[in-house]
Amino acid sequence: MNEVIWIIKPKNENFDYTDIVVKILNNQDINLSDYEIGQVQSVVHTFKNEIIEYLIEHGYSSLVSTELVLEHIVAKGTPDNKIIPVVHKYLDKVNIDKELIIIDPYFFAARPKYSNYVTVLEQILDKYISTIDDLIIVTNSHNVDSTLKKLIESTLKSKKSTLNIIHKLHNDYHDRYWISGAREKGIVMGTSLNSLGNKVALLDRLNTIDVRDIVSELKNDLII
């Protein structure tokens, strides 16, 4: 069942809010003309100012102090079995099709602290690899470990031998983006996949306009 959240704002500033609560609990009639009523489409946007004030005062750590993963914040120390479903949650909304573009400067960089990187990547992509024909990976030219690159490519091709893995080098891309859905949808990671869990990082969806801008830059740079 989907939840619907309504804002009921009395037109009289001196109104006692307990009065309307009592009436609702007792199934009493309420004169709605005394109120401004609206539906909350997005809790984040509706209460944006309050959220910002809270974060300024308490910091992000207060949101993740009791749970390792909360919405799109991946905290330091998050185990792999928590990271994978969170990434899946966001990739599911990307509507991954025959092409998946991953922009990550350190995608093929060896990270000793994250020894399970290839396994995590395999488990993340395994859900979508039957659909993907072209996997385009954009990294910078300074952080490519050839051994790791070969291992990742062989691991993914063992899942789908016809998978076309295209590696492009470019040093002008800093942020980490995963784009698909007819090049209209994507997510952004606050750190490289092989660093998730090493520090607090953000994972969130991109709006279509931002995705189109990124795709336009990729075309201008002759990457796609």
CSV table of C-alpha atoms in Angstrom, one decimal:
chain,number,residue,atom,x,y,z
A,1,MET,CA,0.0,0.0,0.0
A,2,ASN,CA,1.4,3.4,-1.0
A,3,GLU,CA,1.4,6.1,1.7
A,4,VAL,CA,-0.1,9.5,1.0
A,5,ILE,CA,1.1,12.4,3.1
A,6,TRP,CA,-1.0,15.6,3.4
A,7,ILE,CA,-0.1,19.0,4.7
A,8,ILE,CA,-3.0,20.7,6.6
A,9,LYS,CA,-2.2,24.3,7.4
A,10,PRO,CA,-4.7,26.4,9.4
A,11,LYS,CA,-5.4,29.8,7.9
A,12,ASN,CA,-5.6,31.2,11.4
A,13,GLU,CA,-2.0,31.5,12.8
A,14,ASN,CA,-3.2,31.2,16.4
A,15,PHE,CA,-4.9,27.9,15.7
A,16,ASP,CA,-4.4,25.1,18.2
A,17,TYR,CA,-3.3,22.0,16.3
A,18,THR,CA,-4.5,19.7,19.0
A,19,ASP,CA,-8.0,20.6,18.1
A,20,ILE,CA,-7.9,19.1,14.7
A,21,VAL,CA,-6.1,16.0,15.9
A,22,VAL,CA,-8.8,15.4,18.5
A,23,LYS,CA,-11.5,15.8,15.9
A,24,ILE,CA,-9.8,13.4,13.6
A,25,LEU,CA,-9.4,10.8,16.3
A,26,ASN,CA,-13.0,11.1,17.3
A,27,ASN,CA,-14.4,11.1,13.8
A,28,GLN,CA,-15.8,14.6,14.2
A,29,ASP,CA,-16.6,16.8,11.3
A,30,ILE,CA,-13.9,19.3,10.2
A,31,ASN,CA,-14.5,22.5,8.3
A,32,LEU,CA,-11.8,22.2,5.7
A,33,SER,CA,-12.4,25.7,4.5
A,34,ASP,CA,-10.4,26.8,7.6
A,35,TYR,CA,-7.3,25.1,6.2
A,36,GLU,CA,-4.9,25.1,3.3
A,37,ILE,CA,-4.5,21.5,2.2
A,38,GLY,CA,-1.8,20.1,0.0
A,39,GLN,CA,-0.2,16.7,-0.8
A,40,VAL,CA,3.4,16.0,-0.1
A,41,GLN,CA,4.9,14.8,-3.4
A,42,SER,CA,8.4,14.6,-2.1
A,43,VAL,CA,9.3,14.7,1.5
A,44,VAL,CA,12.9,15.8,0.7
A,45,HIS,CA,11.8,18.8,-1.4
A,46,THR,CA,8.9,19.8,0.8
A,47,PHE,CA,11.1,19.9,3.9
A,48,LYS,CA,14.3,20.8,2.2
A,49,ASN,CA,15.1,23.8,4.4
A,50,GLU,CA,14.5,21.8,7.6
A,51,ILE,CA,16.7,18.9,6.3
A,52,ILE,CA,19.5,21.4,5.4
A,53,GLU,CA,19.3,23.0,8.9
A,54,TYR,CA,19.4,19.5,10.5
A,55,LEU,CA,22.5,18.5,8.5
A,56,ILE,CA,24.3,21.7,9.2
A,57,GLU,CA,23.7,21.3,13.0
A,58,HIS,CA,24.1,17.5,13.3
A,59,GLY,CA,26.1,16.4,10.2
A,60,TYR,CA,25.6,13.4,8.0
A,61,SER,CA,27.0,11.0,10.6
A,62,SER,CA,23.9,11.5,12.7
A,63,LEU,CA,21.8,9.9,10.0
A,64,VAL,CA,23.9,6.8,9.8
A,65,SER,CA,24.8,6.3,13.4
A,66,THR,CA,22.3,3.4,13.9
A,67,GLU,CA,22.3,1.9,10.4
A,68,LEU,CA,25.2,1.3,8.1
A,69,VAL,CA,23.1,2.1,5.0
A,70,LEU,CA,20.4,4.8,5.1
A,71,GLU,CA,18.7,5.6,1.8
A,72,HIS,CA,21.6,6.7,-0.5
A,73,ILE,CA,24.3,7.2,2.1
A,74,VAL,CA,26.8,4.4,2.2
A,75,ALA,CA,28.8,4.7,5.5
A,76,LYS,CA,32.4,3.8,6.2
A,77,GLY,CA,32.6,0.1,7.1
A,78,THR,CA,29.5,-0.9,5.2
A,79,PRO,CA,29.9,-4.7,4.3
A,80,ASP,CA,29.6,-5.9,0.7
A,81,ASN,CA,26.3,-7.7,1.4
A,82,LYS,CA,24.8,-4.3,2.3
A,83,ILE,CA,26.4,-2.4,-0.6
A,84,ILE,CA,25.2,-4.7,-3.4
A,85,PRO,CA,21.4,-4.4,-2.8
A,86,VAL,CA,21.7,-0.6,-2.4
A,87,VAL,CA,23.4,-0.3,-5.8
A,88,HIS,CA,20.8,-2.6,-7.2
A,89,LYS,CA,18.1,-0.4,-5.8
A,90,TYR,CA,19.3,2.5,-7.8
A,91,LEU,CA,20.4,0.6,-11.0
A,92,ASP,CA,16.9,-0.9,-11.2
A,93,LYS,CA,15.5,2.6,-11.7
A,94,VAL,CA,18.0,3.2,-14.6
A,95,ASN,CA,16.2,0.7,-16.8
A,96,ILE,CA,19.4,-0.8,-18.0
A,97,ASP,CA,19.2,-1.7,-21.7
A,98,LYS,CA,21.7,-3.0,-24.3
A,99,GLU,CA,24.2,-0.3,-23.4
A,100,LEU,CA,25.7,0.5,-20.0
A,101,ILE,CA,28.1,3.4,-19.7
A,102,ILE,CA,30.3,3.5,-16.6
A,103,ILE,CA,32.4,6.7,-16.0
A,104,ASP,CA,34.8,6.0,-13.2
A,105,PRO,CA,38.4,7.2,-13.2
A,106,TYR,CA,39.5,4.4,-10.8
A,107,PHE,CA,37.4,1.6,-12.2
A,108,PHE,CA,40.5,-0.4,-13.2
A,109,ALA,CA,42.7,0.9,-10.3
A,110,ALA,CA,44.0,-1.6,-7.9
A,111,ARG,CA,42.8,-0.9,-4.3
A,112,PRO,CA,44.4,-3.2,-1.8
A,113,LYS,CA,41.9,-2.3,0.9
A,114,TYR,CA,39.0,-3.7,-1.3
A,115,SER,CA,40.2,-7.2,-2.2
A,116,ASN,CA,36.6,-8.3,-3.0
A,117,TYR,CA,36.1,-5.7,-5.7
A,118,VAL,CA,35.9,-8.0,-8.7
A,119,THR,CA,33.4,-10.3,-6.8
A,120,VAL,CA,31.2,-7.3,-5.8
A,121,LEU,CA,31.3,-5.9,-9.4
A,122,GLU,CA,30.4,-9.4,-10.7
A,123,GLN,CA,27.4,-9.7,-8.3
A,124,ILE,CA,26.2,-6.2,-9.1
A,125,LEU,CA,26.3,-6.6,-12.9
A,126,ASP,CA,25.1,-10.3,-12.9
A,127,LYS,CA,21.5,-9.0,-12.5
A,128,TYR,CA,21.7,-7.1,-15.7
A,129,ILE,CA,24.4,-8.7,-17.9
A,130,SER,CA,22.0,-10.8,-19.9
A,131,THR,CA,20.5,-7.5,-21.2
A,132,ILE,CA,23.8,-5.6,-21.8
A,133,ASP,CA,25.5,-6.0,-25.2
A,134,ASP,CA,27.9,-3.0,-24.9
A,135,LEU,CA,29.7,-2.1,-21.6
A,136,ILE,CA,31.5,1.2,-22.1
A,137,ILE,CA,33.9,2.0,-19.3
A,138,VAL,CA,35.6,5.4,-19.1
A,139,THR,CA,38.6,5.8,-16.9
A,140,ASN,CA,41.5,8.2,-16.7
A,141,SER,CA,44.9,7.2,-18.1
A,142,HIS,CA,46.8,7.2,-14.8
A,143,ASN,CA,45.0,4.5,-12.8
A,144,VAL,CA,44.7,1.4,-15.0
A,145,ASP,CA,46.1,-1.8,-13.5
A,146,SER,CA,46.4,-4.2,-16.5
A,147,THR,CA,46.1,-7.3,-14.3
A,148,LEU,CA,42.9,-6.1,-12.7
A,149,LYS,CA,41.5,-5.0,-16.0
A,150,LYS,CA,42.1,-8.4,-17.6
A,151,LEU,CA,40.5,-10.1,-14.5
A,152,ILE,CA,37.4,-8.0,-14.6
A,153,GLU,CA,37.0,-8.5,-18.4
A,154,SER,CA,37.5,-12.2,-18.2
A,155,THR,CA,35.1,-12.5,-15.2
A,156,LEU,CA,32.3,-10.6,-17.0
A,157,LYS,CA,32.8,-12.4,-20.3
A,158,SER,CA,32.5,-15.7,-18.4
A,159,LYS,CA,29.0,-14.6,-17.6
A,160,LYS,CA,28.3,-13.5,-21.2
A,161,SER,CA,30.9,-14.4,-23.9
A,162,THR,CA,29.4,-12.0,-26.4
A,163,LEU,CA,29.6,-9.0,-24.1
A,164,ASN,CA,31.4,-6.2,-25.8
A,165,ILE,CA,33.6,-4.3,-23.3
A,166,ILE,CA,34.9,-1.0,-24.6
A,167,HIS,CA,37.5,0.8,-22.5
A,168,LYS,CA,38.0,4.6,-23.2
A,169,LEU,CA,40.6,6.8,-21.6
A,170,HIS,CA,39.9,10.5,-20.7
A,171,ASN,CA,41.2,12.6,-17.9
A,172,ASP,CA,38.5,15.3,-17.8
A,173,TYR,CA,35.9,13.2,-16.0
A,174,HIS,CA,36.1,13.2,-12.2
A,175,ASP,CA,32.7,12.1,-10.9
A,176,ARG,CA,31.4,8.6,-11.2
A,177,TYR,CA,28.3,8.0,-13.4
A,178,TRP,CA,26.5,4.9,-14.5
A,179,ILE,CA,24.2,5.7,-17.5
A,180,SER,CA,21.7,3.5,-19.5
A,181,GLY,CA,18.0,3.6,-20.2
A,182,ALA,CA,18.5,4.9,-23.8
A,183,ARG,CA,21.1,7.3,-22.5
A,184,GLU,CA,18.4,9.1,-20.5
A,185,LYS,CA,18.8,7.7,-17.0
A,186,GLY,CA,21.7,7.3,-14.6
A,187,ILE,CA,23.1,7.4,-11.1
A,188,VAL,CA,26.0,9.1,-9.5
A,189,MET,CA,28.4,7.7,-6.9
A,190,GLY,CA,30.3,9.9,-4.5
A,191,THR,CA,33.3,7.6,-4.8
A,192,SER,CA,34.5,4.8,-7.1
A,193,LEU,CA,32.8,1.4,-6.8
A,194,ASN,CA,36.1,-0.1,-5.5
A,195,SER,CA,36.0,2.4,-2.6
A,196,LEU,CA,32.4,2.1,-1.5
A,197,GLY,CA,32.5,1.2,2.2
A,198,ASN,CA,35.9,2.8,2.8
A,199,LYS,CA,34.4,6.2,3.6
A,200,VAL,CA,31.0,7.9,3.8
A,201,ALA,CA,29.7,8.3,0.2
A,202,LEU,CA,26.6,9.4,-1.6
A,203,LEU,CA,24.7,7.3,-4.1
A,204,ASP,CA,21.9,9.0,-5.9
A,205,ARG,CA,19.9,9.2,-9.1
A,206,LEU,CA,20.6,11.7,-11.9
A,207,ASN,CA,17.9,13.8,-13.5
A,208,THR,CA,17.4,13.4,-17.2
A,209,ILE,CA,18.7,16.8,-18.1
A,210,ASP,CA,22.0,16.1,-16.3
A,211,VAL,CA,22.3,12.7,-18.0
A,212,ARG,CA,21.8,14.3,-21.4
A,213,ASP,CA,24.5,16.9,-20.6
A,214,ILE,CA,26.9,14.1,-19.7
A,215,VAL,CA,26.1,12.1,-22.8
A,216,SER,CA,26.6,15.3,-24.9
A,217,GLU,CA,30.1,15.7,-23.4
A,218,LEU,CA,30.9,12.1,-24.1
A,219,LYS,CA,29.9,12.6,-27.7
A,220,ASN,CA,31.9,15.7,-28.0
A,221,ASP,CA,35.0,13.9,-26.7
A,222,LEU,CA,34.3,11.1,-29.2
A,223,ILE,CA,33.9,8.5,-26.4
A,224,ILE,CA,30.5,7.3,-27.6
